Coordinates of C-alpha atoms in Angstrom, one line a residue:
M1 CA -91.2 37.1 -34.8
S2 CA -87.4 38.8 -35.1
G3 CA -88.2 40.1 -38.6
T4 CA -85.4 42.2 -40.3
A5 CA -82.2 42.8 -38.6
A6 CA -84.2 46.2 -36.9
P7 CA -85.5 45.4 -33.7
W8 CA -89.9 45.2 -34.8
W9 CA -91.2 48.4 -33.6
R10 CA -89.2 50.4 -35.3
H11 CA -91.5 49.3 -38.7
A12 CA -94.3 47.6 -36.9
V13 CA -97.4 48.0 -37.9
I14 CA -100.1 48.0 -34.8
Y15 CA -103.5 46.9 -34.2
Q16 CA -105.5 48.3 -31.6
V17 CA -108.2 46.7 -29.7
Y18 CA -111.1 48.9 -27.3
I19 CA -111.2 45.4 -25.6
R20 CA -115.4 46.1 -24.4
S21 CA -115.3 46.7 -28.3
F22 CA -113.4 44.3 -30.3
A23 CA -115.2 40.7 -30.0
D24 CA -117.5 39.2 -26.9
G25 CA -117.1 35.8 -26.6
N26 CA -119.3 35.1 -24.3
G27 CA -122.3 36.6 -24.8
D28 CA -122.2 39.7 -22.1
G29 CA -122.7 42.1 -25.0
V30 CA -118.8 43.6 -23.6
G31 CA -115.6 42.2 -25.1
D32 CA -112.9 40.3 -23.7
I33 CA -109.7 38.2 -23.6
A34 CA -112.3 35.1 -25.0
G35 CA -113.2 37.2 -28.3
I36 CA -109.8 38.3 -29.4
R37 CA -108.2 34.8 -29.2
S38 CA -111.2 34.1 -31.7
R39 CA -110.0 37.2 -33.9
L40 CA -106.5 36.2 -33.6
P41 CA -106.7 34.6 -37.3
Y42 CA -108.0 37.6 -38.8
L43 CA -105.6 39.7 -37.2
K44 CA -103.1 37.2 -38.8
S45 CA -104.9 38.0 -42.3
L46 CA -104.8 41.3 -42.2
G47 CA -101.1 41.6 -41.8
V48 CA -100.1 43.7 -38.4
D49 CA -97.0 43.3 -36.6
A50 CA -99.1 43.6 -33.2
I51 CA -102.1 44.2 -31.0
W52 CA -102.3 47.0 -27.8
I53 CA -105.0 46.6 -26.0
N54 CA -106.7 48.9 -23.9
P55 CA -106.7 48.2 -20.0
W56 CA -108.0 44.8 -19.4
Y57 CA -107.3 44.6 -15.7
K58 CA -109.2 44.8 -12.2
S59 CA -111.5 48.6 -12.0
P60 CA -114.5 49.6 -11.9
M61 CA -115.0 50.8 -14.6
A62 CA -116.0 54.4 -13.6
D63 CA -113.6 54.9 -16.9
H64 CA -114.1 51.7 -18.9
G65 CA -111.1 50.3 -17.3
Y66 CA -108.2 53.2 -17.2
D67 CA -109.0 53.8 -13.1
V68 CA -107.3 50.3 -12.4
A69 CA -108.0 49.0 -8.6
D70 CA -105.0 46.3 -8.8
F71 CA -103.1 46.0 -11.9
R72 CA -101.4 42.2 -11.5
E73 CA -105.1 41.1 -12.0
I74 CA -107.5 40.7 -14.8
D75 CA -110.9 42.5 -14.3
P76 CA -113.3 39.5 -14.7
L77 CA -115.8 41.7 -17.2
F78 CA -112.7 39.8 -19.2
G79 CA -111.4 37.1 -18.6
T80 CA -109.0 36.0 -16.5
V81 CA -105.0 36.0 -15.6
A82 CA -104.7 32.8 -17.1
E83 CA -106.7 33.9 -19.8
A84 CA -104.4 36.2 -20.4
E85 CA -101.3 34.7 -20.9
R86 CA -102.7 31.4 -23.3
L87 CA -104.0 35.2 -25.8
I88 CA -100.0 36.2 -25.4
E89 CA -98.8 32.8 -26.0
E90 CA -101.8 31.9 -29.5
A91 CA -100.9 35.4 -30.5
H92 CA -97.0 35.0 -30.9
E93 CA -97.7 31.7 -32.3
H94 CA -99.6 33.5 -35.0
G95 CA -97.0 36.1 -35.5
I96 CA -98.4 38.7 -33.5
R97 CA -97.0 40.3 -30.3
V98 CA -99.1 41.7 -27.8
I99 CA -98.8 44.7 -25.6
P100 CA -101.3 45.7 -23.2
D101 CA -101.5 49.3 -22.0
I102 CA -100.6 50.3 -18.1
V103 CA -101.8 53.6 -16.7
P104 CA -99.1 55.4 -14.0
N105 CA -101.4 58.4 -13.9
H106 CA -103.6 57.0 -11.7
T107 CA -105.3 54.1 -9.4
S108 CA -109.4 53.6 -8.5
D109 CA -110.0 55.0 -5.9
R110 CA -110.7 51.7 -5.0
H111 CA -106.9 50.4 -5.3
A112 CA -105.4 49.4 -2.1
W113 CA -103.7 51.8 -1.7
F114 CA -106.4 54.4 -2.0
R115 CA -108.5 53.0 0.6
A116 CA -105.9 53.4 2.8
A117 CA -105.1 56.3 2.3
L118 CA -108.6 57.4 3.2
A119 CA -108.5 55.5 6.1
A120 CA -104.8 57.1 7.1
G121 CA -106.5 60.4 7.6
P122 CA -104.5 63.6 7.1
G123 CA -100.2 64.1 7.2
S124 CA -99.9 59.5 7.2
P125 CA -97.3 58.0 5.0
E126 CA -100.0 56.5 3.4
R127 CA -102.0 59.8 2.1
E128 CA -98.0 60.8 0.7
R129 CA -98.7 58.0 -2.3
Y130 CA -101.2 60.0 -3.5
V131 CA -101.2 63.9 -4.3
F132 CA -103.5 65.5 -0.9
R133 CA -103.5 68.9 0.3
P134 CA -105.1 71.2 2.9
G135 CA -107.6 73.8 0.4
R136 CA -107.9 77.6 0.1
G137 CA -109.7 80.1 1.8
P138 CA -110.3 81.0 5.6
D139 CA -112.4 77.2 6.5
G140 CA -110.1 75.6 3.2
S141 CA -113.1 75.0 1.1
E142 CA -111.8 75.9 -1.8
P143 CA -109.6 73.4 -4.0
P144 CA -105.9 73.6 -3.4
N145 CA -105.5 75.6 -7.3
D146 CA -107.2 76.1 -10.5
W147 CA -106.1 73.1 -12.0
V148 CA -109.3 71.2 -13.5
S149 CA -109.6 67.8 -15.1
C150 CA -109.8 67.0 -18.1
F151 CA -113.2 65.3 -18.3
G152 CA -114.5 68.2 -17.2
G153 CA -115.1 70.4 -13.6
P154 CA -111.7 70.8 -10.6
A155 CA -109.2 68.7 -10.5
W156 CA -110.1 68.3 -6.9
T157 CA -112.1 66.6 -4.8
R158 CA -112.4 66.8 -0.4
V159 CA -112.7 63.7 1.5
P160 CA -114.7 64.1 5.3
D161 CA -111.7 64.8 6.4
G162 CA -111.2 68.5 4.8
E163 CA -108.4 67.6 2.5
W164 CA -108.7 67.6 -1.2
Y165 CA -107.2 64.6 -3.4
L166 CA -105.7 65.5 -6.9
H167 CA -107.4 63.7 -10.3
L168 CA -106.7 65.0 -13.4
F169 CA -109.0 62.3 -14.9
A170 CA -112.7 61.5 -13.1
P171 CA -113.0 61.7 -9.3
E172 CA -112.8 58.0 -9.1
Q173 CA -109.3 58.5 -10.5
P174 CA -106.9 59.8 -8.1
D175 CA -103.5 61.0 -9.6
L176 CA -100.4 59.7 -7.9
N177 CA -97.5 61.0 -6.3
W178 CA -94.6 60.1 -8.6
R179 CA -92.2 61.7 -5.9
H180 CA -92.7 58.8 -4.0
P181 CA -90.4 56.1 -3.7
D182 CA -92.8 53.5 -3.4
V183 CA -95.1 54.3 -7.0
H184 CA -91.6 53.8 -8.4
A185 CA -91.2 50.8 -6.8
E186 CA -94.5 49.3 -7.3
F187 CA -94.9 50.2 -10.6
E188 CA -91.6 48.1 -11.8
S189 CA -93.0 45.1 -10.3
V190 CA -96.2 45.6 -12.3
L191 CA -93.9 45.6 -15.4
R192 CA -91.9 43.2 -14.6
F193 CA -95.1 40.7 -13.8
W194 CA -96.6 41.3 -16.7
L195 CA -93.6 40.9 -18.7
G196 CA -92.6 37.6 -17.0
R197 CA -95.6 36.3 -18.5
G198 CA -94.6 37.0 -22.1
V199 CA -95.6 40.2 -23.2
D200 CA -94.2 42.4 -26.1
G201 CA -94.4 45.9 -24.2
F202 CA -96.4 49.1 -23.1
R203 CA -98.2 51.6 -23.9
I204 CA -97.9 54.2 -21.1
D205 CA -101.0 56.1 -20.6
V206 CA -101.0 60.3 -19.8
A207 CA -96.8 59.2 -20.2
H208 CA -96.5 63.3 -19.9
G209 CA -98.4 63.3 -16.8
L210 CA -97.3 61.8 -13.8
V211 CA -95.0 64.4 -12.4
K212 CA -96.1 67.2 -11.3
H213 CA -94.7 70.6 -9.7
P214 CA -94.3 70.7 -5.7
D215 CA -95.5 73.7 -4.9
L216 CA -98.7 73.3 -7.1
P217 CA -99.2 76.6 -8.3
D218 CA -102.2 77.2 -10.5
L219 CA -102.2 77.2 -14.1
P220 CA -100.4 79.6 -16.6
P221 CA -102.0 81.9 -18.6
R222 CA -104.3 79.5 -21.5
R223 CA -102.2 79.2 -24.8
D224 CA -104.0 80.8 -27.7
P225 CA -105.1 77.8 -30.0
D226 CA -104.9 80.2 -33.3
A227 CA -101.7 81.4 -32.6
E228 CA -99.1 80.6 -34.9
P229 CA -96.2 79.4 -35.0
A230 CA -97.5 77.7 -31.5
R231 CA -96.0 79.6 -28.0
P232 CA -92.4 77.7 -26.8
H233 CA -92.8 75.4 -23.9
L234 CA -94.4 76.7 -21.3
D235 CA -92.7 75.3 -17.7
H236 CA -96.6 73.9 -17.2
P237 CA -97.5 72.1 -13.9
H238 CA -98.4 69.2 -14.3
W239 CA -97.9 68.4 -18.3
D240 CA -94.4 67.0 -20.3
R241 CA -92.7 67.7 -16.7
D242 CA -88.6 67.3 -17.6
E243 CA -88.8 65.1 -14.3
V244 CA -90.6 62.4 -16.1
H245 CA -87.7 61.5 -18.1
E246 CA -86.0 59.7 -15.2
I247 CA -89.0 57.7 -14.8
Y248 CA -88.7 55.7 -17.9
R249 CA -84.5 55.2 -17.8
A250 CA -85.7 52.8 -15.3
W251 CA -88.2 51.3 -17.4
R252 CA -86.2 51.0 -19.8
K253 CA -83.6 48.8 -17.6
V254 CA -86.2 47.1 -16.5
A255 CA -87.7 46.5 -19.9
D256 CA -83.9 45.1 -21.0
E257 CA -83.8 42.9 -18.5
F258 CA -85.8 40.7 -20.0
P259 CA -85.1 39.0 -23.6
G260 CA -86.0 39.9 -27.3
D261 CA -87.0 43.6 -28.4
R262 CA -89.6 44.6 -25.2
C263 CA -90.1 48.1 -26.1
F264 CA -92.9 51.6 -24.8
V265 CA -94.7 53.5 -26.8
A266 CA -95.7 56.9 -25.4
E267 CA -99.1 58.2 -25.6
A268 CA -97.0 61.5 -25.0
W269 CA -98.7 64.9 -25.5
A270 CA -96.4 68.1 -26.0
D271 CA -96.1 70.9 -27.5
T272 CA -93.5 71.1 -30.2
P273 CA -91.6 68.0 -32.4
E274 CA -88.2 68.6 -30.0
R275 CA -90.7 67.6 -26.4
L276 CA -91.5 64.7 -27.8
A277 CA -88.4 63.8 -28.7
A278 CA -87.3 63.8 -25.7
Y279 CA -89.4 61.1 -24.4
V280 CA -87.3 58.8 -26.8
R281 CA -83.9 59.3 -26.7
P282 CA -81.4 57.4 -26.1
E283 CA -82.0 54.9 -22.5
G284 CA -85.1 56.7 -22.5
L285 CA -88.7 54.9 -23.9
H286 CA -88.6 53.2 -27.7
T287 CA -91.6 55.2 -29.4
A288 CA -93.9 58.2 -29.2
F289 CA -97.5 58.1 -31.1
N290 CA -97.4 61.1 -32.7
F291 CA -100.1 63.2 -32.4
D292 CA -98.7 66.2 -34.9
F293 CA -99.9 63.5 -37.5
L294 CA -103.3 62.6 -35.9
M295 CA -104.4 66.1 -35.5
S296 CA -103.1 67.9 -39.0
G297 CA -105.8 69.4 -41.0
W298 CA -107.0 68.0 -44.8
D299 CA -104.2 70.7 -45.8
A300 CA -100.9 69.5 -47.5
K301 CA -98.6 72.4 -46.7
D302 CA -99.7 71.6 -43.1
L303 CA -99.4 67.2 -43.1
R304 CA -95.8 68.5 -45.0
T305 CA -94.9 70.4 -42.3
V306 CA -95.6 67.7 -39.2
I307 CA -94.4 65.0 -41.1
D308 CA -90.7 66.6 -41.8
D309 CA -90.7 68.2 -38.4
S310 CA -91.6 64.2 -36.9
L311 CA -88.8 62.5 -39.1
A312 CA -86.1 65.2 -38.4
M313 CA -86.9 65.5 -34.7
L314 CA -86.7 61.9 -33.5
G315 CA -84.5 61.0 -36.1
A316 CA -82.0 63.3 -34.4
V317 CA -82.6 61.1 -31.4
G318 CA -82.2 57.8 -33.4
A319 CA -85.5 57.1 -32.4
P320 CA -87.9 55.8 -35.7
A321 CA -91.5 58.0 -36.2
T322 CA -95.5 56.1 -36.0
W323 CA -98.0 57.6 -37.5
V324 CA -102.0 57.4 -36.6
L325 CA -105.3 58.3 -37.4
S326 CA -107.2 57.6 -35.0
N327 CA -108.0 56.1 -31.4
H328 CA -110.7 55.5 -28.6
D329 CA -109.9 59.2 -27.4
V330 CA -110.8 61.2 -31.5
M331 CA -113.5 61.5 -33.4
R332 CA -113.3 59.0 -35.9
H333 CA -111.0 60.0 -39.5
P334 CA -113.8 59.0 -42.1
S335 CA -116.1 61.6 -40.0
R336 CA -113.3 64.3 -39.5
Y337 CA -112.4 64.1 -43.2
G338 CA -115.9 64.4 -44.1
R339 CA -116.3 68.2 -43.4
R340 CA -115.5 71.0 -46.1
R341 CA -113.1 72.3 -43.6
V342 CA -110.9 70.2 -41.4
R343 CA -108.8 72.7 -39.4
R344 CA -106.5 71.3 -37.2
W345 CA -106.6 71.3 -33.9
V346 CA -104.4 71.6 -30.3
A347 CA -103.5 69.3 -28.2
N348 CA -104.9 68.4 -25.1
E349 CA -108.2 70.3 -26.8
R350 CA -111.4 68.2 -27.4
Y351 CA -112.3 68.3 -31.0
V352 CA -115.3 69.9 -32.3
P353 CA -116.7 69.2 -35.5
E354 CA -118.0 71.7 -38.2
G355 CA -120.7 71.2 -40.0
P356 CA -122.2 67.7 -40.6
A357 CA -120.1 65.3 -42.2
D358 CA -120.4 64.4 -46.1
L359 CA -119.2 60.0 -45.4
T360 CA -118.8 60.0 -49.6
L361 CA -116.3 62.3 -49.1
G362 CA -114.7 61.8 -45.7
T363 CA -114.3 58.0 -46.8
R364 CA -112.5 59.0 -50.1
R365 CA -110.2 60.9 -47.7
A366 CA -110.1 58.6 -45.5
R367 CA -108.7 55.4 -48.2
A368 CA -105.9 58.5 -49.3
A369 CA -105.0 59.3 -45.9
A370 CA -104.6 55.3 -45.0
L371 CA -102.0 54.9 -48.3
L372 CA -100.0 57.9 -47.2
M373 CA -99.9 56.9 -43.8
L374 CA -98.5 53.5 -44.5
A375 CA -96.1 54.4 -47.0
L376 CA -94.0 57.0 -44.2
P377 CA -91.0 56.0 -42.5
G378 CA -91.2 54.4 -39.2
G379 CA -94.5 52.5 -38.0
A380 CA -97.9 52.6 -37.9
Y381 CA -101.4 52.5 -35.8
I382 CA -104.3 50.9 -36.6
Y383 CA -107.7 51.6 -34.9
Q384 CA -110.0 48.7 -34.1
G385 CA -112.3 49.3 -37.3
E386 CA -110.2 52.0 -39.4
E387 CA -110.0 48.9 -41.6
L388 CA -113.5 48.8 -42.6
G389 CA -114.2 52.6 -42.3
L390 CA -116.4 52.7 -40.3
P391 CA -117.7 56.2 -39.2
E392 CA -118.5 57.7 -36.0
V393 CA -121.8 57.2 -34.2
E394 CA -122.9 61.1 -33.7
D395 CA -126.5 60.2 -32.9
L396 CA -126.5 58.4 -30.4
P397 CA -129.4 58.7 -27.8
E398 CA -128.1 60.3 -24.6
S399 CA -130.0 57.9 -22.7
V400 CA -126.8 55.5 -23.4
L401 CA -123.9 57.7 -23.3
Q402 CA -121.5 56.1 -20.9
D403 CA -118.3 58.3 -21.6
P404 CA -117.2 60.6 -18.2
V405 CA -117.0 63.2 -20.1
W406 CA -120.8 63.7 -21.0
E407 CA -121.8 63.7 -17.6
R408 CA -118.8 65.8 -15.8
S409 CA -119.2 68.8 -18.4
G410 CA -122.7 69.4 -17.7
H411 CA -124.2 67.5 -20.5
T412 CA -122.3 69.9 -23.2
D413 CA -119.5 67.4 -24.5
R414 CA -120.8 63.9 -25.3
G415 CA -117.8 62.5 -24.9
R416 CA -116.2 59.9 -26.9
D417 CA -118.4 56.8 -26.4
G418 CA -119.2 57.7 -31.1
C419 CA -116.0 56.0 -31.3
R420 CA -116.1 53.2 -29.2
V421 CA -119.3 51.5 -31.1
P422 CA -118.7 47.7 -31.7
I423 CA -117.2 46.5 -34.4
P424 CA -118.8 44.5 -37.1
W425 CA -118.4 41.1 -38.2
S426 CA -120.9 39.4 -40.1
G427 CA -124.7 39.4 -40.5
D428 CA -127.7 41.9 -41.4
S429 CA -128.7 43.2 -38.2
A430 CA -126.7 44.1 -35.0
P431 CA -125.0 42.3 -33.5
Y432 CA -123.0 42.0 -36.7
G433 CA -121.4 39.1 -35.0
F434 CA -119.9 40.4 -32.1
S435 CA -121.3 38.2 -29.9
P436 CA -122.4 34.9 -30.5
A437 CA -125.6 33.7 -31.4
D438 CA -127.0 33.2 -28.1
A439 CA -125.4 36.0 -26.1
T440 CA -127.9 36.3 -23.0
A441 CA -127.3 41.0 -23.5
S442 CA -126.9 43.7 -26.4
P443 CA -123.7 45.2 -27.0
W444 CA -123.0 47.8 -24.6
L445 CA -123.2 50.8 -27.1
P446 CA -125.7 49.9 -29.8
Q447 CA -124.8 49.7 -33.2
P448 CA -126.4 51.2 -36.1
S449 CA -129.0 49.7 -37.9
D450 CA -127.2 50.5 -41.4
W451 CA -124.0 48.9 -40.8
A452 CA -124.2 45.5 -42.7
H453 CA -122.1 47.3 -45.5
Y454 CA -119.4 47.1 -42.8
S455 CA -119.0 44.4 -41.7
V456 CA -115.8 41.9 -41.8
A457 CA -118.3 39.4 -43.8
A458 CA -119.5 42.2 -46.3
Q459 CA -116.3 43.2 -47.5
T460 CA -113.6 40.3 -47.5
G461 CA -112.8 39.8 -51.2
D462 CA -115.2 43.1 -52.1
P463 CA -111.9 44.5 -54.2
G464 CA -113.4 47.7 -53.6
S465 CA -113.5 47.6 -50.0
M466 CA -111.7 50.2 -47.0
L467 CA -110.8 45.9 -45.7
E468 CA -108.9 45.0 -48.8
L469 CA -107.1 48.3 -49.9
Y470 CA -105.8 47.9 -45.7
R471 CA -105.4 44.2 -46.5
T472 CA -103.5 44.7 -49.6
A473 CA -101.1 47.4 -48.3
L474 CA -100.0 46.0 -45.1
H475 CA -98.8 43.1 -46.8
L476 CA -96.9 45.2 -49.8
R477 CA -95.5 47.4 -46.9
R478 CA -94.2 44.3 -45.7
R479 CA -92.9 42.5 -48.9
H480 CA -91.5 46.1 -50.5
P481 CA -88.1 46.3 -49.5
A482 CA -88.4 50.5 -50.0
L483 CA -91.5 49.9 -46.6
G484 CA -91.1 50.4 -42.8
D485 CA -88.8 51.9 -41.3
G486 CA -86.3 54.0 -43.2
T487 CA -86.0 57.6 -45.1
L488 CA -87.9 59.6 -47.4
T489 CA -86.6 62.0 -50.6
W490 CA -89.5 64.7 -51.5
Q491 CA -90.4 65.3 -55.0
E492 CA -91.6 68.5 -56.7
A493 CA -95.3 68.9 -57.1
P494 CA -97.9 71.6 -57.3
E495 CA -99.6 73.1 -54.5
G496 CA -102.1 70.8 -52.5
V497 CA -100.4 67.5 -53.8
L498 CA -97.3 65.9 -52.2
A499 CA -94.9 63.4 -54.2
F500 CA -92.3 61.4 -52.4
T501 CA -90.2 58.6 -52.8
R502 CA -88.4 55.7 -50.8
S503 CA -85.2 53.6 -52.1
P504 CA -85.3 51.1 -53.9
G505 CA -88.1 52.2 -56.2
F506 CA -90.7 53.2 -54.6
A507 CA -93.3 56.4 -54.5
C508 CA -96.5 57.7 -52.8
V509 CA -98.4 60.5 -54.4
I510 CA -101.6 62.5 -52.8
N511 CA -103.5 64.2 -53.8
L512 CA -104.9 66.6 -51.5
S513 CA -105.8 69.6 -54.7
S514 CA -108.9 70.2 -55.9
T515 CA -107.9 69.3 -59.1
P516 CA -106.6 65.6 -61.2
Y517 CA -102.7 65.5 -60.8
P518 CA -100.6 63.7 -63.7
L519 CA -98.7 61.0 -61.9
P520 CA -95.3 61.2 -62.4
P521 CA -92.8 58.6 -64.3
H522 CA -93.2 55.1 -63.3
T523 CA -93.1 51.3 -64.2
S524 CA -96.5 50.5 -62.2
V525 CA -99.5 51.6 -60.2
L526 CA -99.1 49.3 -56.9
L527 CA -101.9 50.5 -55.2
S528 CA -104.6 53.2 -55.2
S529 CA -107.1 54.1 -53.3
G530 CA -109.9 55.0 -55.7
P531 CA -110.2 54.8 -59.8
L532 CA -107.4 56.7 -62.1
E533 CA -108.6 58.4 -64.5
N534 CA -106.1 58.0 -68.1
D535 CA -103.5 58.1 -66.0
L536 CA -104.2 61.3 -63.2
L537 CA -104.6 61.3 -59.9
P538 CA -108.3 62.6 -58.5
P539 CA -108.6 65.0 -56.1
D540 CA -108.6 63.0 -52.4
Q541 CA -106.8 59.7 -53.9
A542 CA -103.4 58.4 -53.6
V543 CA -101.4 56.4 -54.9
W544 CA -98.0 53.8 -54.5
L545 CA -96.3 53.2 -57.7
E546 CA -93.3 50.9 -58.7
R547 CA -90.3 53.5 -60.6

């Protein structure tokens, strides 16, 4: 599993497993560790280097596992710690590394610490581990400040004794106080618990949100999303504060205690590439998600700017770039790209689509975007089902919606369930092999009746399928000496076309214009996202060339 001389995480393709929706091993309609274990041969054949698993810890599931009640236990819905250990061992036997989520910004309100804080009362040491404050107003009936929850509504909830506690997400997810030494010690202990069981690193949820301004001031003026260029970083009271980096320097030391190249990847939303690069400076975290790339519109100028800025800022601190098109929090990109006007959107803002999706267009663009992403220097993330071309399920009945965003927004935001529908493996009807034949329950979210053609079985062996495009691209990426970590050189191209080379002997061209583009000189076509027309690259397609 050592690969090249460079650390594996500098060039890895990491597959995101949203555990509830990947594979159901016991037939209860919810994905689990047994399901992941059963699909390890598929992941190996796909050609990924590692899997990132969304939270599997003990949880009341108010936010589908991101409300953790015990970081050292696996929730019975998913399995046991012993099963997790076997998964890690078996994944390693397949040459696949394992990166679980860690959720350090908050716990569940069922966590032992929070139960103790409620019982102990105002001014107690137990409450100091969280962010409790008296309210404003003559009787303390108003929240301590004007902060709002990412899921809608105020970020404060009042308890019976009159104090308020902070939750930047759901009320069932109280924020921890990272100015308290107990919090630091506890999470370093949790890291050692799982690293000692063989995990290869962690994805850090809300990595930019741990530290809050000590005075808890009201929010700064709202940023204008249409401002160009974006306003410089503000001294925000709870996002992307400089103090978080002290935490991650300590975590890096913990990871370095263990043999092998253990790594962290930060889910960090930052105003600028410079702010993002601060997370991955030497002695800090290893990598960070590149949300600027994910949030880009279908526009050559915009994409090139994001690519250049990302490579420059991350390269300046010696860190590799990472690239991602979809995840469990955003609309799947075939549906985003299927809008004629695919606009850029702003960090920490919900993506609002404009009009219905043209999935023929969106799929064509998604195929091209995959080749662009996998040709860029650094690492890449694939969200489960992306390799099948799955679209967003935008017509889920309101009665089945489970994302807390739906309720917290007063039923104005449908939330993220549409990108979390269980993926299809085989068969002509639901559950499409997601659950075993003797399953006792239907999938936790309903699958569309027309998804049979998206299944792994239906696409396997079909050279025109999205799955075979990804398989071919991933195996070429492993073999070709130009791909993975490194640099690129832009080539001259007309407006709407991006063309670059990588040494030795590789070129990538993506046509985001409305007219066909003549291919540059090459010796052979390695892979194209769709049929070429007399050495012309049609609109919304990409190609890999041998030079």
